[in-house]
Structures are given as C-alpha cells and as structure tokens.
Amino acid sequence: MLNDEICKLRDELNRSIEEGKDYAIIYDLSVKLDELIAEFYRIKTS
C-alpha cells in the first residue's frame, strides 16, 4: 500500500523532471517522496 504510493509519486517526480516543470513543483514532489520513504522505513523497522 505505502510502497504503491511511493512508486506512483516517484514516477510523477521523474515525469516532472523530464518535462522540465517548474522547480517548485519538482521540489514539492521530492519532499513528499522523502516523507513517504521515511514513513516506510519507520514502519518497516518497528
């Protein structure tokens, strides 16, 4: 479930980078992705 969200957001981030979208959009997606990955590892290690 969380893994699927991570994959979806990663794909969206990659598309945004490839399409040359505004840096603010790319940064926001990157921060959200980092938060999901951190949550994934918190759950996995508890």
PDB file of N, CA and C in Angstrom:
ATOM      1  N   MET A   1       0.831  -1.181   0.000  1.00  0.00           N
ATOM      2  CA  MET A   1       0.000   0.000   0.000  1.00  0.00           C
ATOM      3  C   MET A   1       0.880   1.250   0.000  1.00  0.00           C
ATOM      4  N   LEU A   2       1.708   1.402   1.004  1.00  0.00           N
ATOM      5  CA  LEU A   2       2.613   2.553   1.054  1.00  0.00           C
ATOM      6  C   LEU A   2       3.647   2.472  -0.068  1.00  0.00           C
ATOM      7  N   ASN A   3       4.070   1.262  -0.357  1.00  0.00           N
ATOM      8  CA  ASN A   3       5.027   1.050  -1.440  1.00  0.00           C
ATOM      9  C   ASN A   3       4.443   1.517  -2.779  1.00  0.00           C
ATOM     10  N   ASP A   4       3.155   1.258  -2.992  1.00  0.00           N
ATOM     11  CA  ASP A   4       2.494   1.695  -4.228  1.00  0.00           C
ATOM     12  C   ASP A   4       2.462   3.216  -4.329  1.00  0.00           C
ATOM     13  N   GLU A   5       2.201   3.875  -3.193  1.00  0.00           N
ATOM     14  CA  GLU A   5       2.191   5.342  -3.175  1.00  0.00           C
ATOM     15  C   GLU A   5       3.572   5.893  -3.509  1.00  0.00           C
ATOM     16  N   ILE A   6       4.601   5.250  -2.968  1.00  0.00           N
ATOM     17  CA  ILE A   6       5.980   5.671  -3.230  1.00  0.00           C
ATOM     18  C   ILE A   6       6.288   5.543  -4.718  1.00  0.00           C
ATOM     19  N   CYS A   7       5.934   4.411  -5.306  1.00  0.00           N
ATOM     20  CA  CYS A   7       6.193   4.188  -6.739  1.00  0.00           C
ATOM     21  C   CYS A   7       5.454   5.202  -7.599  1.00  0.00           C
ATOM     22  N   LYS A   8       4.203   5.478  -7.259  1.00  0.00           N
ATOM     23  CA  LYS A   8       3.399   6.433  -8.025  1.00  0.00           C
ATOM     24  C   LYS A   8       4.003   7.834  -7.956  1.00  0.00           C
ATOM     25  N   LEU A   9       4.379   8.245  -6.750  1.00  0.00           N
ATOM     26  CA  LEU A   9       4.958   9.579  -6.580  1.00  0.00           C
ATOM     27  C   LEU A   9       6.326   9.680  -7.239  1.00  0.00           C
ATOM     28  N   ARG A  10       7.113   8.601  -7.175  1.00  0.00           N
ATOM     29  CA  ARG A  10       8.424   8.587  -7.833  1.00  0.00           C
ATOM     30  C   ARG A  10       8.262   8.759  -9.338  1.00  0.00           C
ATOM     31  N   ASP A  11       7.279   8.061  -9.906  1.00  0.00           N
ATOM     32  CA  ASP A  11       7.023   8.193 -11.341  1.00  0.00           C
ATOM     33  C   ASP A  11       6.590   9.615 -11.702  1.00  0.00           C
ATOM     34  N   GLU A  12       5.743  10.199 -10.865  1.00  0.00           N
ATOM     35  CA  GLU A  12       5.295  11.574 -11.102  1.00  0.00           C
ATOM     36  C   GLU A  12       6.467  12.547 -11.027  1.00  0.00           C
ATOM     37  N   LEU A  13       7.349  12.333 -10.059  1.00  0.00           N
ATOM     38  CA  LEU A  13       8.537  13.178  -9.924  1.00  0.00           C
ATOM     39  C   LEU A  13       9.430  13.048 -11.155  1.00  0.00           C
ATOM     40  N   ASN A  14       9.681  11.833 -11.581  1.00  0.00           N
ATOM     41  CA  ASN A  14      10.525  11.614 -12.761  1.00  0.00           C
ATOM     42  C   ASN A  14       9.930  12.269 -14.003  1.00  0.00           C
ATOM     43  N   ARG A  15       8.608  12.148 -14.183  1.00  0.00           N
ATOM     44  CA  ARG A  15       7.951  12.779 -15.330  1.00  0.00           C
ATOM     45  C   ARG A  15       8.103  14.298 -15.278  1.00  0.00           C
ATOM     46  N   SER A  16       7.943  14.845 -14.088  1.00  0.00           N
ATOM     47  CA  SER A  16       8.059  16.300 -13.928  1.00  0.00           C
ATOM     48  C   SER A  16       9.462  16.782 -14.285  1.00  0.00           C
ATOM     49  N   ILE A  17      10.467  16.016 -13.880  1.00  0.00           N
ATOM     50  CA  ILE A  17      11.850  16.374 -14.207  1.00  0.00           C
ATOM     51  C   ILE A  17      12.071  16.284 -15.714  1.00  0.00           C
ATOM     52  N   GLU A  18      11.616  15.198 -16.322  1.00  0.00           N
ATOM     53  CA  GLU A  18      11.793  15.003 -17.766  1.00  0.00           C
ATOM     54  C   GLU A  18      11.090  16.084 -18.570  1.00  0.00           C
ATOM     55  N   GLU A  19       9.926  16.533 -18.089  1.00  0.00           N
ATOM     56  CA  GLU A  19       9.154  17.543 -18.808  1.00  0.00           C
ATOM     57  C   GLU A  19       9.630  18.961 -18.515  1.00  0.00           C
ATOM     58  N   GLY A  20      10.608  19.088 -17.616  1.00  0.00           N
ATOM     59  CA  GLY A  20      11.154  20.409 -17.303  1.00  0.00           C
ATOM     60  C   GLY A  20      10.185  21.309 -16.557  1.00  0.00           C
ATOM     61  N   LYS A  21       9.361  20.714 -15.708  1.00  0.00           N
ATOM     62  CA  LYS A  21       8.393  21.512 -14.960  1.00  0.00           C
ATOM     63  C   LYS A  21       9.112  22.446 -13.992  1.00  0.00           C
ATOM     64  N   ASP A  22       8.366  23.383 -13.471  1.00  0.00           N
ATOM     65  CA  ASP A  22       8.891  24.386 -12.547  1.00  0.00           C
ATOM     66  C   ASP A  22       9.583  23.717 -11.357  1.00  0.00           C
ATOM     67  N   TYR A  23      10.675  24.324 -10.923  1.00  0.00           N
ATOM     68  CA  TYR A  23      11.467  23.775  -9.828  1.00  0.00           C
ATOM     69  C   TYR A  23      10.643  23.609  -8.552  1.00  0.00           C
ATOM     70  N   ALA A  24       9.735  24.521  -8.283  1.00  0.00           N
ATOM     71  CA  ALA A  24       8.915  24.450  -7.068  1.00  0.00           C
ATOM     72  C   ALA A  24       8.059  23.184  -7.063  1.00  0.00           C
ATOM     73  N   ILE A  25       7.549  22.792  -8.201  1.00  0.00           N
ATOM     74  CA  ILE A  25       6.747  21.569  -8.312  1.00  0.00           C
ATOM     75  C   ILE A  25       7.626  20.353  -8.066  1.00  0.00           C
ATOM     76  N   ILE A  26       8.788  20.340  -8.689  1.00  0.00           N
ATOM     77  CA  ILE A  26       9.727  19.225  -8.532  1.00  0.00           C
ATOM     78  C   ILE A  26      10.172  19.121  -7.076  1.00  0.00           C
ATOM     79  N   TYR A  27      10.464  20.235  -6.466  1.00  0.00           N
ATOM     80  CA  TYR A  27      10.900  20.247  -5.065  1.00  0.00           C
ATOM     81  C   TYR A  27       9.800  19.705  -4.157  1.00  0.00           C
ATOM     82  N   ASP A  28       8.577  20.146  -4.371  1.00  0.00           N
ATOM     83  CA  ASP A  28       7.449  19.702  -3.554  1.00  0.00           C
ATOM     84  C   ASP A  28       7.249  18.188  -3.677  1.00  0.00           C
ATOM     85  N   LEU A  29       7.307  17.671  -4.891  1.00  0.00           N
ATOM     86  CA  LEU A  29       7.166  16.229  -5.096  1.00  0.00           C
ATOM     87  C   LEU A  29       8.302  15.469  -4.418  1.00  0.00           C
ATOM     88  N   SER A  30       9.499  16.025  -4.498  1.00  0.00           N
ATOM     89  CA  SER A  30      10.659  15.385  -3.889  1.00  0.00           C
ATOM     90  C   SER A  30      10.524  15.314  -2.372  1.00  0.00           C
ATOM     91  N   VAL A  31      10.057  16.384  -1.763  1.00  0.00           N
ATOM     92  CA  VAL A  31       9.862  16.411  -0.311  1.00  0.00           C
ATOM     93  C   VAL A  31       8.793  15.399   0.096  1.00  0.00           C
ATOM     94  N   LYS A  32       7.701  15.360  -0.643  1.00  0.00           N
ATOM     95  CA  LYS A  32       6.638  14.392  -0.341  1.00  0.00           C
ATOM     96  C   LYS A  32       7.149  12.962  -0.468  1.00  0.00           C
ATOM     97  N   LEU A  33       7.943  12.714  -1.490  1.00  0.00           N
ATOM     98  CA  LEU A  33       8.507  11.382  -1.688  1.00  0.00           C
ATOM     99  C   LEU A  33       9.436  11.017  -0.536  1.00  0.00           C
ATOM    100  N   ASP A  34      10.275  11.947  -0.124  1.00  0.00           N
ATOM    101  CA  ASP A  34      11.167  11.707   1.020  1.00  0.00           C
ATOM    102  C   ASP A  34      10.376  11.362   2.275  1.00  0.00           C
ATOM    103  N   GLU A  35       9.269  12.061   2.492  1.00  0.00           N
ATOM    104  CA  GLU A  35       8.446  11.799   3.679  1.00  0.00           C
ATOM    105  C   GLU A  35       7.829  10.398   3.621  1.00  0.00           C
ATOM    106  N   LEU A  36       7.359   9.994   2.457  1.00  0.00           N
ATOM    107  CA  LEU A  36       6.787   8.655   2.312  1.00  0.00           C
ATOM    108  C   LEU A  36       7.844   7.577   2.529  1.00  0.00           C
ATOM    109  N   ILE A  37       9.024   7.797   1.993  1.00  0.00           N
ATOM    110  CA  ILE A  37      10.111   6.818   2.171  1.00  0.00           C
ATOM    111  C   ILE A  37      10.496   6.727   3.646  1.00  0.00           C
ATOM    112  N   ALA A  38      10.570   7.853   4.326  1.00  0.00           N
ATOM    113  CA  ALA A  38      10.892   7.846   5.756  1.00  0.00           C
ATOM    114  C   ALA A  38       9.815   7.092   6.538  1.00  0.00           C
ATOM    115  N   GLU A  39       8.565   7.320   6.196  1.00  0.00           N
ATOM    116  CA  GLU A  39       7.467   6.615   6.862  1.00  0.00           C
ATOM    117  C   GLU A  39       7.558   5.113   6.598  1.00  0.00           C
ATOM    118  N   PHE A  40       7.881   4.750   5.371  1.00  0.00           N
ATOM    119  CA  PHE A  40       8.033   3.339   5.008  1.00  0.00           C
ATOM    120  C   PHE A  40       9.088   2.663   5.892  1.00  0.00           C
ATOM    121  N   TYR A  41      10.226   3.315   6.062  1.00  0.00           N
ATOM    122  CA  TYR A  41      11.301   2.738   6.878  1.00  0.00           C
ATOM    123  C   TYR A  41      10.960   2.747   8.366  1.00  0.00           C
ATOM    124  N   ARG A  42      10.230   3.759   8.827  1.00  0.00           N
ATOM    125  CA  ARG A  42       9.791   3.766  10.226  1.00  0.00           C
ATOM    126  C   ARG A  42       8.897   2.561  10.510  1.00  0.00           C
ATOM    127  N   ILE A  43       7.966   2.296   9.610  1.00  0.00           N
ATOM    128  CA  ILE A  43       7.064   1.155   9.771  1.00  0.00           C
ATOM    129  C   ILE A  43       7.825  -0.154   9.683  1.00  0.00           C
ATOM    130  N   LYS A  44       8.735  -0.226   8.733  1.00  0.00           N
ATOM    131  CA  LYS A  44       9.493  -1.463   8.498  1.00  0.00           C
ATOM    132  C   LYS A  44      10.401  -1.812   9.673  1.00  0.00           C
ATOM    133  N   THR A  45      10.946  -0.816  10.363  1.00  0.00           N
ATOM    134  CA  THR A  45      11.897  -1.089  11.434  1.00  0.00           C
ATOM    135  C   THR A  45      11.228  -1.174  12.803  1.00  0.00           C
ATOM    136  N   SER A  46       9.921  -0.942  12.871  1.00  0.00           N
ATOM    137  CA  SER A  46       9.258  -1.019  14.189  1.00  0.00           C
ATOM    138  C   SER A  46       8.661  -2.373  14.454  1.00  0.00           C
TER     139      SER A  46
END
